[in-house]
């Protein structure tokens, strides 16, 4: 399972994809209607019968139902994102407490690094002892 930040990024990516898909659906499946009064009198109105090749209008009832479903999907995804943001650590702590915690973690990390260095040195000593013992036995 991914960490919380990765889950949050995945949800944001999915939300962006849902926005794109929703806008794409709305722009290609909307029912046509003619403009009754064109904003510019020098431009003739665009008749409703002319449909672009990429447009496939749905019936008004199915279009409204699809709009509601798309909106509900977007709301659910936003709620999921809000839940993930709500469980991120440190949101309930002020900046000073977070800085103290970072300092504590930094000290723990330095102690662990020193311990690792000691263990590596000890390992090197044992490797050298074993190699010397093997060399003596082989003579």
Coordinates of N, CA and C in Angstrom, one line a residue:
X1 N 0.8 -1.2 0.0 CA 0.0 0.0 0.0 C 0.9 1.2 0.0
X2 N 0.5 2.2 -0.7 CA 1.3 3.5 -0.9 C 1.1 4.3 0.4
X3 N 2.1 5.2 0.5 CA 2.0 6.1 1.7 C 0.9 7.2 1.4
X4 N 0.6 8.0 2.4 CA -0.5 8.9 2.3 C -0.3 10.0 1.3
X5 N 0.9 10.5 1.1 CA 1.2 11.5 0.1 C 1.0 10.9 -1.3
X6 N 1.4 9.7 -1.5 CA 1.3 9.1 -2.8 C -0.2 8.9 -3.1
X7 N -1.0 8.4 -2.1 CA -2.4 8.3 -2.2 C -3.1 9.6 -2.6
X8 N -2.6 10.7 -1.9 CA -3.2 12.0 -2.1 C -2.9 12.5 -3.6
X9 N -1.6 12.3 -4.0 CA -1.3 12.6 -5.4 C -2.1 11.8 -6.4
X10 N -2.2 10.5 -6.1 CA -3.0 9.7 -7.0 C -4.5 10.2 -7.1
X11 N -5.0 10.6 -6.0 CA -6.4 11.1 -6.0 C -6.5 12.5 -6.7
X12 N -5.5 13.3 -6.5 CA -5.5 14.6 -7.3 C -5.4 14.3 -8.8
X13 N -4.6 13.4 -9.2 CA -4.5 13.0 -10.6 C -5.8 12.5 -11.1
X14 N -6.4 11.6 -10.3 CA -7.7 11.1 -10.7 C -8.8 12.2 -10.8
X15 N -8.7 13.2 -9.9 CA -9.7 14.3 -9.9 C -9.5 15.1 -11.2
X16 N -8.2 15.4 -11.5 CA -7.9 16.2 -12.8 C -8.5 15.4 -14.0
X17 N -8.3 14.1 -14.0 CA -8.8 13.3 -15.1 C -10.3 13.3 -15.1
X18 N -10.9 13.3 -14.0 CA -12.4 13.3 -13.9 C -12.9 14.7 -14.4
X19 N -12.2 15.8 -14.1 CA -12.6 17.1 -14.6 C -12.5 17.1 -16.1
X20 N -11.4 16.6 -16.6 CA -11.2 16.6 -18.1 C -12.3 15.7 -18.7
X21 N -12.5 14.6 -18.2 CA -13.5 13.7 -18.8 C -14.9 14.3 -18.7
X22 N -15.2 15.0 -17.6 CA -16.5 15.6 -17.5 C -16.7 16.7 -18.5
X23 N -15.7 17.6 -18.6 CA -15.8 18.7 -19.6 C -15.8 18.1 -21.0
X24 N -15.1 17.1 -21.3 CA -15.1 16.5 -22.6 C -16.5 16.0 -22.9
X25 N -17.1 15.3 -22.0 CA -18.5 14.7 -22.2 C -19.5 15.8 -22.4
X26 N -19.4 16.9 -21.5 CA -20.3 18.0 -21.6 C -20.2 18.7 -22.9
X27 N -19.0 18.8 -23.4 CA -18.8 19.6 -24.7 C -19.2 18.8 -25.9
X28 N -19.2 17.4 -25.8 CA -19.5 16.6 -27.0 C -20.9 16.0 -27.0
X29 N -21.6 16.0 -25.8 CA -22.9 15.4 -25.7 C -24.0 16.4 -25.4
X30 N -23.7 17.6 -25.3 CA -24.8 18.6 -25.0 C -25.8 18.7 -26.1
X31 N -27.1 18.9 -25.8 CA -28.1 19.1 -26.8 C -27.9 20.5 -27.5
X32 N -28.1 20.5 -28.8 CA -27.9 21.8 -29.5 C -29.1 22.7 -29.3
X33 N -28.9 23.9 -29.3 CA -30.0 24.9 -29.3 C -29.5 26.1 -30.1
X34 N -30.4 26.8 -30.8 CA -30.0 27.9 -31.6 C -30.0 29.1 -30.7
X35 N -29.2 30.1 -31.1 CA -29.1 31.4 -30.4 C -30.2 32.2 -30.9
X36 N -31.1 32.7 -30.0 CA -32.3 33.5 -30.4 C -31.8 34.9 -30.8
X37 N -30.9 35.5 -30.1 CA -30.5 36.8 -30.4 C -29.0 36.8 -30.4
X38 N -28.3 36.8 -31.6 CA -26.9 36.7 -31.6 C -26.3 38.0 -30.9
X39 N -25.2 37.8 -30.2 CA -24.6 39.0 -29.5 C -24.1 40.1 -30.5
X40 N -23.7 39.7 -31.7 CA -23.3 40.6 -32.7 C -24.2 40.5 -33.9
X41 N -24.9 41.6 -34.2 CA -25.8 41.6 -35.3 C -25.2 41.3 -36.7
X42 N -23.9 41.4 -36.8 CA -23.3 41.2 -38.1 C -22.9 39.7 -38.3
X43 N -23.1 38.9 -37.2 CA -22.8 37.5 -37.3 C -24.2 36.7 -37.3
X44 N -24.4 35.9 -38.3 CA -25.7 35.2 -38.3 C -25.7 34.2 -37.2
X45 N -27.0 33.8 -36.7 CA -27.1 32.8 -35.6 C -26.6 31.4 -36.1
X46 N -26.1 30.6 -35.2 CA -25.7 29.3 -35.5 C -26.9 28.4 -35.4
X47 N -27.4 27.8 -36.5 CA -28.6 27.0 -36.4 C -28.3 25.7 -35.6
X48 N -29.3 25.2 -34.9 CA -29.2 24.0 -34.1 C -29.0 22.7 -34.9
X49 N -29.3 22.8 -36.2 CA -29.2 21.6 -37.0 C -27.8 21.3 -37.4
X50 N -26.9 22.2 -37.4 CA -25.5 22.0 -37.7 C -24.7 21.5 -36.5
X51 N -24.3 20.2 -36.7 CA -23.6 19.6 -35.6 C -22.2 19.3 -36.1
X52 N -21.2 19.5 -35.2 CA -19.8 19.2 -35.5 C -19.7 17.7 -35.6
X53 N -18.7 17.2 -36.3 CA -18.5 15.8 -36.4 C -18.1 15.1 -35.1
X54 N -17.6 15.8 -34.2 CA -17.2 15.2 -32.9 C -18.3 15.2 -31.9
X55 N -19.4 15.9 -32.2 CA -20.5 16.1 -31.3 C -21.5 15.0 -31.5
X56 N -21.9 14.3 -30.4 CA -23.0 13.3 -30.4 C -24.0 13.7 -29.3
X57 N -24.9 14.5 -29.6 CA -25.9 14.9 -28.6 C -26.7 13.8 -28.0
X58 N -26.8 13.9 -26.7 CA -27.7 12.9 -25.9 C -29.1 13.5 -25.8
X59 N -30.0 12.7 -25.4 CA -31.4 13.2 -25.2 C -31.3 14.1 -23.9
X60 N -32.1 15.1 -23.8 CA -32.1 16.0 -22.6 C -32.1 15.2 -21.3
X61 N -32.9 14.2 -21.2 CA -33.0 13.5 -19.9 C -31.8 12.7 -19.6
X62 N -31.2 12.1 -20.6 CA -30.0 11.3 -20.3 C -28.8 12.3 -20.1
X63 N -28.8 13.4 -20.7 CA -27.8 14.4 -20.5 C -27.8 15.0 -19.1
X64 N -29.0 15.3 -18.6 CA -29.2 15.8 -17.2 C -28.7 14.7 -16.2
X65 N -29.1 13.4 -16.5 CA -28.7 12.4 -15.6 C -27.2 12.2 -15.6
X66 N -26.6 12.3 -16.7 CA -25.1 12.2 -16.8 C -24.5 13.3 -16.1
X67 N -25.0 14.5 -16.2 CA -24.5 15.7 -15.5 C -24.5 15.4 -14.0
X68 N -25.6 14.9 -13.5 CA -25.7 14.6 -12.1 C -24.7 13.6 -11.6
X69 N -24.6 12.5 -12.4 CA -23.6 11.5 -12.1 C -22.2 12.0 -12.1
X70 N -21.8 12.8 -13.1 CA -20.5 13.4 -13.1 C -20.2 14.3 -11.9
X71 N -21.2 15.1 -11.6 CA -21.1 16.0 -10.4 C -20.9 15.2 -9.1
X72 N -21.7 14.1 -9.0 CA -21.6 13.2 -7.8 C -20.2 12.6 -7.7
X73 N -19.7 12.1 -8.9 CA -18.4 11.5 -8.9 C -17.3 12.5 -8.5
X74 N -17.4 13.8 -8.9 CA -16.5 14.8 -8.6 C -16.5 15.1 -7.1
X75 N -17.8 15.2 -6.5 CA -17.9 15.5 -5.1 C -17.3 14.3 -4.3
X76 N -17.6 13.1 -4.7 CA -17.0 11.9 -3.9 C -15.5 12.0 -3.9
X77 N -14.9 12.3 -5.1 CA -13.4 12.4 -5.2 C -12.9 13.5 -4.3
X78 N -13.6 14.6 -4.3 CA -13.1 15.7 -3.4 C -13.2 15.3 -2.0
X79 N -14.3 14.6 -1.6 CA -14.4 14.2 -0.2 C -13.3 13.2 0.2
X80 N -12.9 12.3 -0.8 CA -11.8 11.4 -0.5 C -10.5 12.1 -0.3
X81 N -10.3 13.2 -1.1 CA -9.1 14.0 -1.0 C -9.1 14.7 0.4
X82 N -10.2 15.2 0.8 CA -10.3 15.9 2.1 C -10.0 14.9 3.2
X83 N -10.5 13.7 3.1 CA -10.2 12.7 4.2 C -8.7 12.4 4.2
X84 N -8.1 12.3 3.0 CA -6.7 12.0 3.0 C -5.9 13.2 3.6
X85 N -6.3 14.4 3.3 CA -5.6 15.5 3.9 C -5.8 15.6 5.4
X86 N -7.0 15.2 5.8 CA -7.3 15.2 7.3 C -6.5 14.3 8.1
X87 N -6.0 13.2 7.5 CA -5.2 12.2 8.3 C -3.7 12.4 8.1
X88 N -3.3 13.5 7.4 CA -1.9 13.8 7.3 C -1.4 14.2 8.7
X89 N -0.2 13.7 9.0 CA 0.4 14.0 10.4 C 0.8 15.5 10.4
X90 N 0.6 16.0 11.6 CA 1.1 17.4 11.9 C 0.1 18.5 11.6
X91 N -1.1 18.2 11.1 CA -2.0 19.3 10.9 C -2.6 19.9 12.1
X92 N -2.6 19.1 13.2 CA -3.1 19.6 14.5 C -2.0 20.2 15.4
X93 N -0.8 20.3 14.8 CA 0.3 20.9 15.6 C 0.8 22.2 15.0
X94 N 1.3 23.1 15.9 CA 1.8 24.3 15.3 C 3.2 24.2 14.8
X95 N 3.7 25.2 14.2 CA 5.0 25.1 13.6 C 6.2 24.8 14.6
X96 N 6.1 25.4 15.8 CA 7.1 25.2 16.8 C 7.2 23.7 17.2
X97 N 6.0 23.1 17.4 CA 6.0 21.7 17.8 C 6.6 20.8 16.7
X98 N 6.2 21.2 15.4 CA 6.7 20.4 14.3 C 8.3 20.6 14.2
X99 N 8.8 21.8 14.4 CA 10.2 22.0 14.4 C 10.9 21.1 15.5
X100 N 10.3 21.1 16.7 CA 10.9 20.3 17.8 C 10.9 18.8 17.4
X101 N 9.9 18.3 16.8 CA 9.8 16.9 16.4 C 10.8 16.6 15.3
X102 N 11.0 17.6 14.4 CA 12.0 17.4 13.3 C 13.4 17.3 14.0
X103 N 13.7 18.2 15.0 CA 14.9 18.1 15.7 C 15.2 16.8 16.4
X104 N 14.1 16.3 17.0 CA 14.2 15.0 17.7 C 14.5 13.9 16.7
X105 N 13.8 13.9 15.6 CA 14.0 12.9 14.6 C 15.4 13.0 14.0
X106 N 15.9 14.2 13.8 CA 17.3 14.4 13.3 C 18.3 13.9 14.2
X107 N 18.1 14.1 15.6 CA 19.0 13.5 16.6 C 19.0 12.0 16.5
X108 N 17.8 11.4 16.4 CA 17.7 10.0 16.3 C 18.4 9.4 15.1
X109 N 18.3 10.2 14.0 CA 18.9 9.7 12.7 C 20.4 9.8 12.9
X110 N 21.0 10.8 13.5 CA 22.4 10.9 13.7 C 22.9 9.8 14.6
X111 N 22.1 9.5 15.7 CA 22.5 8.4 16.6 C 22.5 7.1 15.8
X112 N 21.5 6.9 15.0 CA 21.4 5.6 14.2 C 22.6 5.5 13.3
X113 N 23.0 6.6 12.7 CA 24.1 6.6 11.7 C 25.4 6.3 12.5
X114 N 25.6 6.8 13.7 CA 26.8 6.5 14.4 C 26.8 5.0 14.8
X115 N 25.7 4.5 15.1 CA 25.5 3.1 15.5 C 25.9 2.2 14.2
X116 N 25.4 2.7 13.1 CA 25.7 1.9 11.8 C 27.2 2.0 11.5
X117 N 27.8 3.1 11.7 CA 29.2 3.2 11.5 C 30.0 2.3 12.4
X118 N 29.6 2.2 13.7 CA 30.3 1.3 14.6 C 30.1 -0.1 14.2
X119 N 28.9 -0.5 13.8 CA 28.6 -1.9 13.3 C 29.5 -2.2 12.1
X120 N 29.6 -1.2 11.2 CA 30.4 -1.5 10.0 C 31.9 -1.7 10.3
X121 N 32.4 -0.9 11.3 CA 33.8 -1.0 11.7 C 34.0 -2.4 12.4
X122 N 33.0 -2.8 13.2 CA 33.1 -4.1 13.9 C 33.0 -5.2 12.9
X123 N 32.2 -5.1 11.9 CA 32.1 -6.1 10.8 C 33.4 -6.2 10.1
X124 N 34.1 -5.1 9.8 CA 35.4 -5.1 9.1 C 36.4 -5.8 10.0
X125 N 36.4 -5.6 11.3 CA 37.3 -6.2 12.2 C 37.1 -7.7 12.2
X126 N 35.8 -8.2 12.2 CA 35.6 -9.6 12.2 C 35.9 -10.2 10.8
X127 N 35.7 -9.5 9.8 CA 36.1 -10.0 8.4 C 37.6 -10.2 8.4
X128 N 38.4 -9.2 8.9 CA 39.8 -9.3 9.0 C 40.3 -10.5 9.8
X129 N 39.6 -10.7 11.0 CA 40.0 -11.8 11.9 C 39.7 -13.2 11.2
X130 N 38.6 -13.3 10.5 CA 38.2 -14.5 9.9 C 39.2 -14.8 8.7
X131 N 39.5 -13.8 8.0 CA 40.5 -13.9 6.9 C 41.9 -14.4 7.4
X132 N 42.3 -13.8 8.5 CA 43.6 -14.1 9.1 C 43.5 -15.6 9.6
X133 N 42.4 -16.0 10.2 CA 42.3 -17.3 10.7 C 42.3 -18.3 9.5
X134 N 41.6 -18.0 8.5 CA 41.6 -18.9 7.3 C 43.0 -19.0 6.7
X135 N 43.7 -17.9 6.6 CA 45.0 -17.8 6.1 C 46.0 -18.7 6.9
X136 N 45.9 -18.6 8.3 CA 46.7 -19.4 9.1 C 46.4 -20.9 9.0
X137 N 45.1 -21.3 8.8 CA 44.7 -22.7 8.7 C 45.2 -23.2 7.3
X138 N 45.2 -22.3 6.3 CA 45.6 -22.8 5.0 C 47.1 -23.0 4.8
X139 N 48.0 -22.5 5.8 CA 49.4 -22.7 5.7 C 49.9 -24.0 6.1

